[in-house]
Amino acid sequence: TSTLPLHRFSDNRLLTHRQLSRHLVGLWVTGNPTANALLHRVLPLGLMQYLKSNEKVPEEADRMHVRDNLKAVQTLSKRRINKLELTLIHWRTRLRSKPQRDATAQRPCDPEEETTADQGGR
């Protein structure tokens, strides 16, 4: 005969509640005599015996969704960097594919040259 209750159902919502309850009670009771005294007054004797039991709890899958913020941010950052690199590669390719103009067309005009050209070389 075991003091650990056996659950013969597989409703995921209830399993999640059970795991959360175990976690919260474990945090509440850890090494705190006042919390232990309060639990003895509030909870049924069978549950207290279950909490004090040395029997191993059977392994089961953790059904709680834990959000890993660091991993999410790193993944998003990698995507943005990759997109930026891809954009820069395409931008460089487009610049190289454009025909080069001659050097005189790219040179800024000198205002004195324009006035002498307008006057007919005088």
PDB file of C-alpha atoms in Angstrom:
ATOM      1  CA  THR A   1       0.000   0.000   0.000  1.00  0.00           C
ATOM      2  CA  SER A   2       1.303   3.359  -1.030  1.00  0.00           C
ATOM      3  CA  THR A   3       0.729   6.799   0.407  1.00  0.00           C
ATOM      4  CA  LEU A   4       1.204   8.357  -3.032  1.00  0.00           C
ATOM      5  CA  PRO A   5      -2.063   8.753  -4.937  1.00  0.00           C
ATOM      6  CA  LEU A   6      -2.233   7.098  -8.333  1.00  0.00           C
ATOM      7  CA  HIS A   7      -3.931   9.115 -11.042  1.00  0.00           C
ATOM      8  CA  ARG A   8      -5.564   7.035 -13.729  1.00  0.00           C
ATOM      9  CA  PHE A   9      -6.695   9.889 -15.954  1.00  0.00           C
ATOM     10  CA  SER A  10      -4.844  11.919 -18.503  1.00  0.00           C
ATOM     11  CA  ASP A  11      -6.649  15.266 -18.649  1.00  0.00           C
ATOM     12  CA  ASN A  12      -3.791  17.639 -19.451  1.00  0.00           C
ATOM     13  CA  ARG A  13      -5.396  20.601 -17.678  1.00  0.00           C
ATOM     14  CA  LEU A  14      -5.621  18.703 -14.402  1.00  0.00           C
ATOM     15  CA  LEU A  15      -2.092  17.347 -14.777  1.00  0.00           C
ATOM     16  CA  THR A  16      -0.818  20.891 -15.230  1.00  0.00           C
ATOM     17  CA  HIS A  17      -2.723  22.024 -12.131  1.00  0.00           C
ATOM     18  CA  ARG A  18      -1.281  19.132 -10.157  1.00  0.00           C
ATOM     19  CA  GLN A  19       2.284  19.956 -11.208  1.00  0.00           C
ATOM     20  CA  LEU A  20       1.785  23.622 -10.404  1.00  0.00           C
ATOM     21  CA  SER A  21       0.311  22.764  -6.984  1.00  0.00           C
ATOM     22  CA  ARG A  22       3.226  20.484  -6.164  1.00  0.00           C
ATOM     23  CA  HIS A  23       5.684  23.165  -7.182  1.00  0.00           C
ATOM     24  CA  LEU A  24       3.973  25.891  -5.133  1.00  0.00           C
ATOM     25  CA  VAL A  25       3.632  23.730  -2.016  1.00  0.00           C
ATOM     26  CA  GLY A  26       7.278  22.730  -2.361  1.00  0.00           C
ATOM     27  CA  LEU A  27       8.316  26.371  -2.493  1.00  0.00           C
ATOM     28  CA  TRP A  28       6.073  27.274   0.422  1.00  0.00           C
ATOM     29  CA  VAL A  29       7.250  24.567   2.767  1.00  0.00           C
ATOM     30  CA  THR A  30      10.977  24.488   2.084  1.00  0.00           C
ATOM     31  CA  GLY A  31      12.646  24.806   5.456  1.00  0.00           C
ATOM     32  CA  ASN A  32      10.089  27.145   7.025  1.00  0.00           C
ATOM     33  CA  PRO A  33       8.688  25.907  10.391  1.00  0.00           C
ATOM     34  CA  THR A  34       5.901  28.500  10.426  1.00  0.00           C
ATOM     35  CA  ALA A  35       4.734  27.365   6.997  1.00  0.00           C
ATOM     36  CA  ASN A  36       4.826  23.726   8.165  1.00  0.00           C
ATOM     37  CA  ALA A  37       2.704  24.520  11.238  1.00  0.00           C
ATOM     38  CA  LEU A  38       0.208  26.402   9.096  1.00  0.00           C
ATOM     39  CA  LEU A  39       0.019  23.537   6.600  1.00  0.00           C
ATOM     40  CA  HIS A  40      -0.645  21.058   9.444  1.00  0.00           C
ATOM     41  CA  ARG A  41      -3.624  23.153  10.550  1.00  0.00           C
ATOM     42  CA  VAL A  42      -4.986  23.781   7.042  1.00  0.00           C
ATOM     43  CA  LEU A  43      -4.412  20.566   5.084  1.00  0.00           C
ATOM     44  CA  PRO A  44      -5.828  17.078   5.729  1.00  0.00           C
ATOM     45  CA  LEU A  45      -3.673  14.520   7.545  1.00  0.00           C
ATOM     46  CA  GLY A  46      -3.446  12.239   4.475  1.00  0.00           C
ATOM     47  CA  LEU A  47      -2.024  15.023   2.376  1.00  0.00           C
ATOM     48  CA  MET A  48       0.524  15.903   5.059  1.00  0.00           C
ATOM     49  CA  GLN A  49       1.630  12.254   5.205  1.00  0.00           C
ATOM     50  CA  TYR A  50       1.955  12.317   1.428  1.00  0.00           C
ATOM     51  CA  LEU A  51       4.148  15.417   1.635  1.00  0.00           C
ATOM     52  CA  LYS A  52       6.381  13.796   4.284  1.00  0.00           C
ATOM     53  CA  SER A  53       6.620  10.499   2.392  1.00  0.00           C
ATOM     54  CA  ASN A  54      10.036   9.287   1.220  1.00  0.00           C
ATOM     55  CA  GLU A  55       8.615   7.335  -1.711  1.00  0.00           C
ATOM     56  CA  LYS A  56       9.836   8.227  -5.164  1.00  0.00           C
ATOM     57  CA  VAL A  57       7.409  10.109  -7.358  1.00  0.00           C
ATOM     58  CA  PRO A  58       7.026   8.456 -10.767  1.00  0.00           C
ATOM     59  CA  GLU A  59       8.604  10.373 -13.628  1.00  0.00           C
ATOM     60  CA  GLU A  60       6.209  12.113 -15.955  1.00  0.00           C
ATOM     61  CA  ALA A  61       6.503  14.685 -18.673  1.00  0.00           C
ATOM     62  CA  ASP A  62       6.501  18.280 -17.584  1.00  0.00           C
ATOM     63  CA  ARG A  63       3.359  19.778 -19.089  1.00  0.00           C
ATOM     64  CA  MET A  64       3.989  23.340 -18.034  1.00  0.00           C
ATOM     65  CA  HIS A  65       4.966  25.709 -20.809  1.00  0.00           C
ATOM     66  CA  VAL A  66       8.041  27.616 -19.727  1.00  0.00           C
ATOM     67  CA  ARG A  67       8.877  30.538 -21.964  1.00  0.00           C
ATOM     68  CA  ASP A  68      12.569  30.954 -22.616  1.00  0.00           C
ATOM     69  CA  ASN A  69      12.864  34.693 -23.217  1.00  0.00           C
ATOM     70  CA  LEU A  70      16.622  34.638 -23.780  1.00  0.00           C
ATOM     71  CA  LYS A  71      16.360  32.016 -26.502  1.00  0.00           C
ATOM     72  CA  ALA A  72      13.475  33.879 -28.162  1.00  0.00           C
ATOM     73  CA  VAL A  73      15.434  37.143 -28.231  1.00  0.00           C
ATOM     74  CA  GLN A  74      18.564  35.440 -29.566  1.00  0.00           C
ATOM     75  CA  THR A  75      16.584  33.737 -32.330  1.00  0.00           C
ATOM     76  CA  LEU A  76      14.920  37.005 -33.313  1.00  0.00           C
ATOM     77  CA  SER A  77      18.260  38.801 -33.283  1.00  0.00           C
ATOM     78  CA  LYS A  78      19.842  36.152 -35.532  1.00  0.00           C
ATOM     79  CA  ARG A  79      16.954  36.458 -37.994  1.00  0.00           C
ATOM     80  CA  ARG A  80      17.320  40.230 -38.145  1.00  0.00           C
ATOM     81  CA  ILE A  81      21.090  40.030 -38.626  1.00  0.00           C
ATOM     82  CA  ASN A  82      20.671  37.448 -41.390  1.00  0.00           C
ATOM     83  CA  LYS A  83      18.049  39.617 -43.088  1.00  0.00           C
ATOM     84  CA  LEU A  84      20.313  42.670 -42.821  1.00  0.00           C
ATOM     85  CA  GLU A  85      23.237  40.751 -44.332  1.00  0.00           C
ATOM     86  CA  LEU A  86      21.033  39.475 -47.154  1.00  0.00           C
ATOM     87  CA  THR A  87      19.784  43.008 -47.847  1.00  0.00           C
ATOM     88  CA  LEU A  88      23.328  44.370 -47.944  1.00  0.00           C
ATOM     89  CA  ILE A  89      24.446  41.609 -50.306  1.00  0.00           C
ATOM     90  CA  HIS A  90      21.594  42.409 -52.712  1.00  0.00           C
ATOM     91  CA  TRP A  91      22.301  46.139 -52.428  1.00  0.00           C
ATOM     92  CA  ARG A  92      26.005  45.634 -53.276  1.00  0.00           C
ATOM     93  CA  THR A  93      25.076  43.389 -56.201  1.00  0.00           C
ATOM     94  CA  ARG A  94      22.729  46.027 -57.612  1.00  0.00           C
ATOM     95  CA  LEU A  95      25.386  48.727 -57.299  1.00  0.00           C
ATOM     96  CA  ARG A  96      27.949  46.618 -59.126  1.00  0.00           C
ATOM     97  CA  SER A  97      25.543  45.747 -61.928  1.00  0.00           C
ATOM     98  CA  LYS A  98      24.831  49.420 -62.789  1.00  0.00           C
ATOM     99  CA  PRO A  99      26.994  50.795 -65.639  1.00  0.00           C
ATOM    100  CA  GLN A 100      29.735  53.159 -64.526  1.00  0.00           C
ATOM    101  CA  ARG A 101      29.508  56.745 -65.780  1.00  0.00           C
ATOM    102  CA  ASP A 102      32.573  58.528 -67.064  1.00  0.00           C
ATOM    103  CA  ALA A 103      34.580  60.571 -64.575  1.00  0.00           C
ATOM    104  CA  THR A 104      33.624  63.964 -66.058  1.00  0.00           C
ATOM    105  CA  ALA A 105      29.929  63.326 -65.609  1.00  0.00           C
ATOM    106  CA  GLN A 106      30.459  62.614 -61.917  1.00  0.00           C
ATOM    107  CA  ARG A 107      32.695  65.631 -61.317  1.00  0.00           C
ATOM    108  CA  PRO A 108      30.926  68.695 -59.859  1.00  0.00           C
ATOM    109  CA  CYS A 109      30.803  71.723 -62.083  1.00  0.00           C
ATOM    110  CA  ASP A 110      33.038  74.700 -61.418  1.00  0.00           C
ATOM    111  CA  PRO A 111      30.972  77.938 -61.470  1.00  0.00           C
ATOM    112  CA  GLU A 112      33.802  79.851 -63.232  1.00  0.00           C
ATOM    113  CA  GLU A 113      33.890  77.302 -66.070  1.00  0.00           C
ATOM    114  CA  GLU A 114      30.152  77.732 -66.615  1.00  0.00           C
ATOM    115  CA  THR A 115      30.451  81.519 -66.916  1.00  0.00           C
ATOM    116  CA  THR A 116      33.327  81.301 -69.437  1.00  0.00           C
ATOM    117  CA  ALA A 117      31.398  78.736 -71.482  1.00  0.00           C
ATOM    118  CA  ASP A 118      28.339  81.004 -71.510  1.00  0.00           C
ATOM    119  CA  GLN A 119      30.406  83.985 -72.686  1.00  0.00           C
ATOM    120  CA  GLY A 120      31.827  82.022 -75.577  1.00  0.00           C
ATOM    121  CA  GLY A 121      35.320  81.615 -74.215  1.00  0.00           C
ATOM    122  CA  ARG A 122      36.004  85.326 -73.688  1.00  0.00           C
TER     123      ARG A 122
END
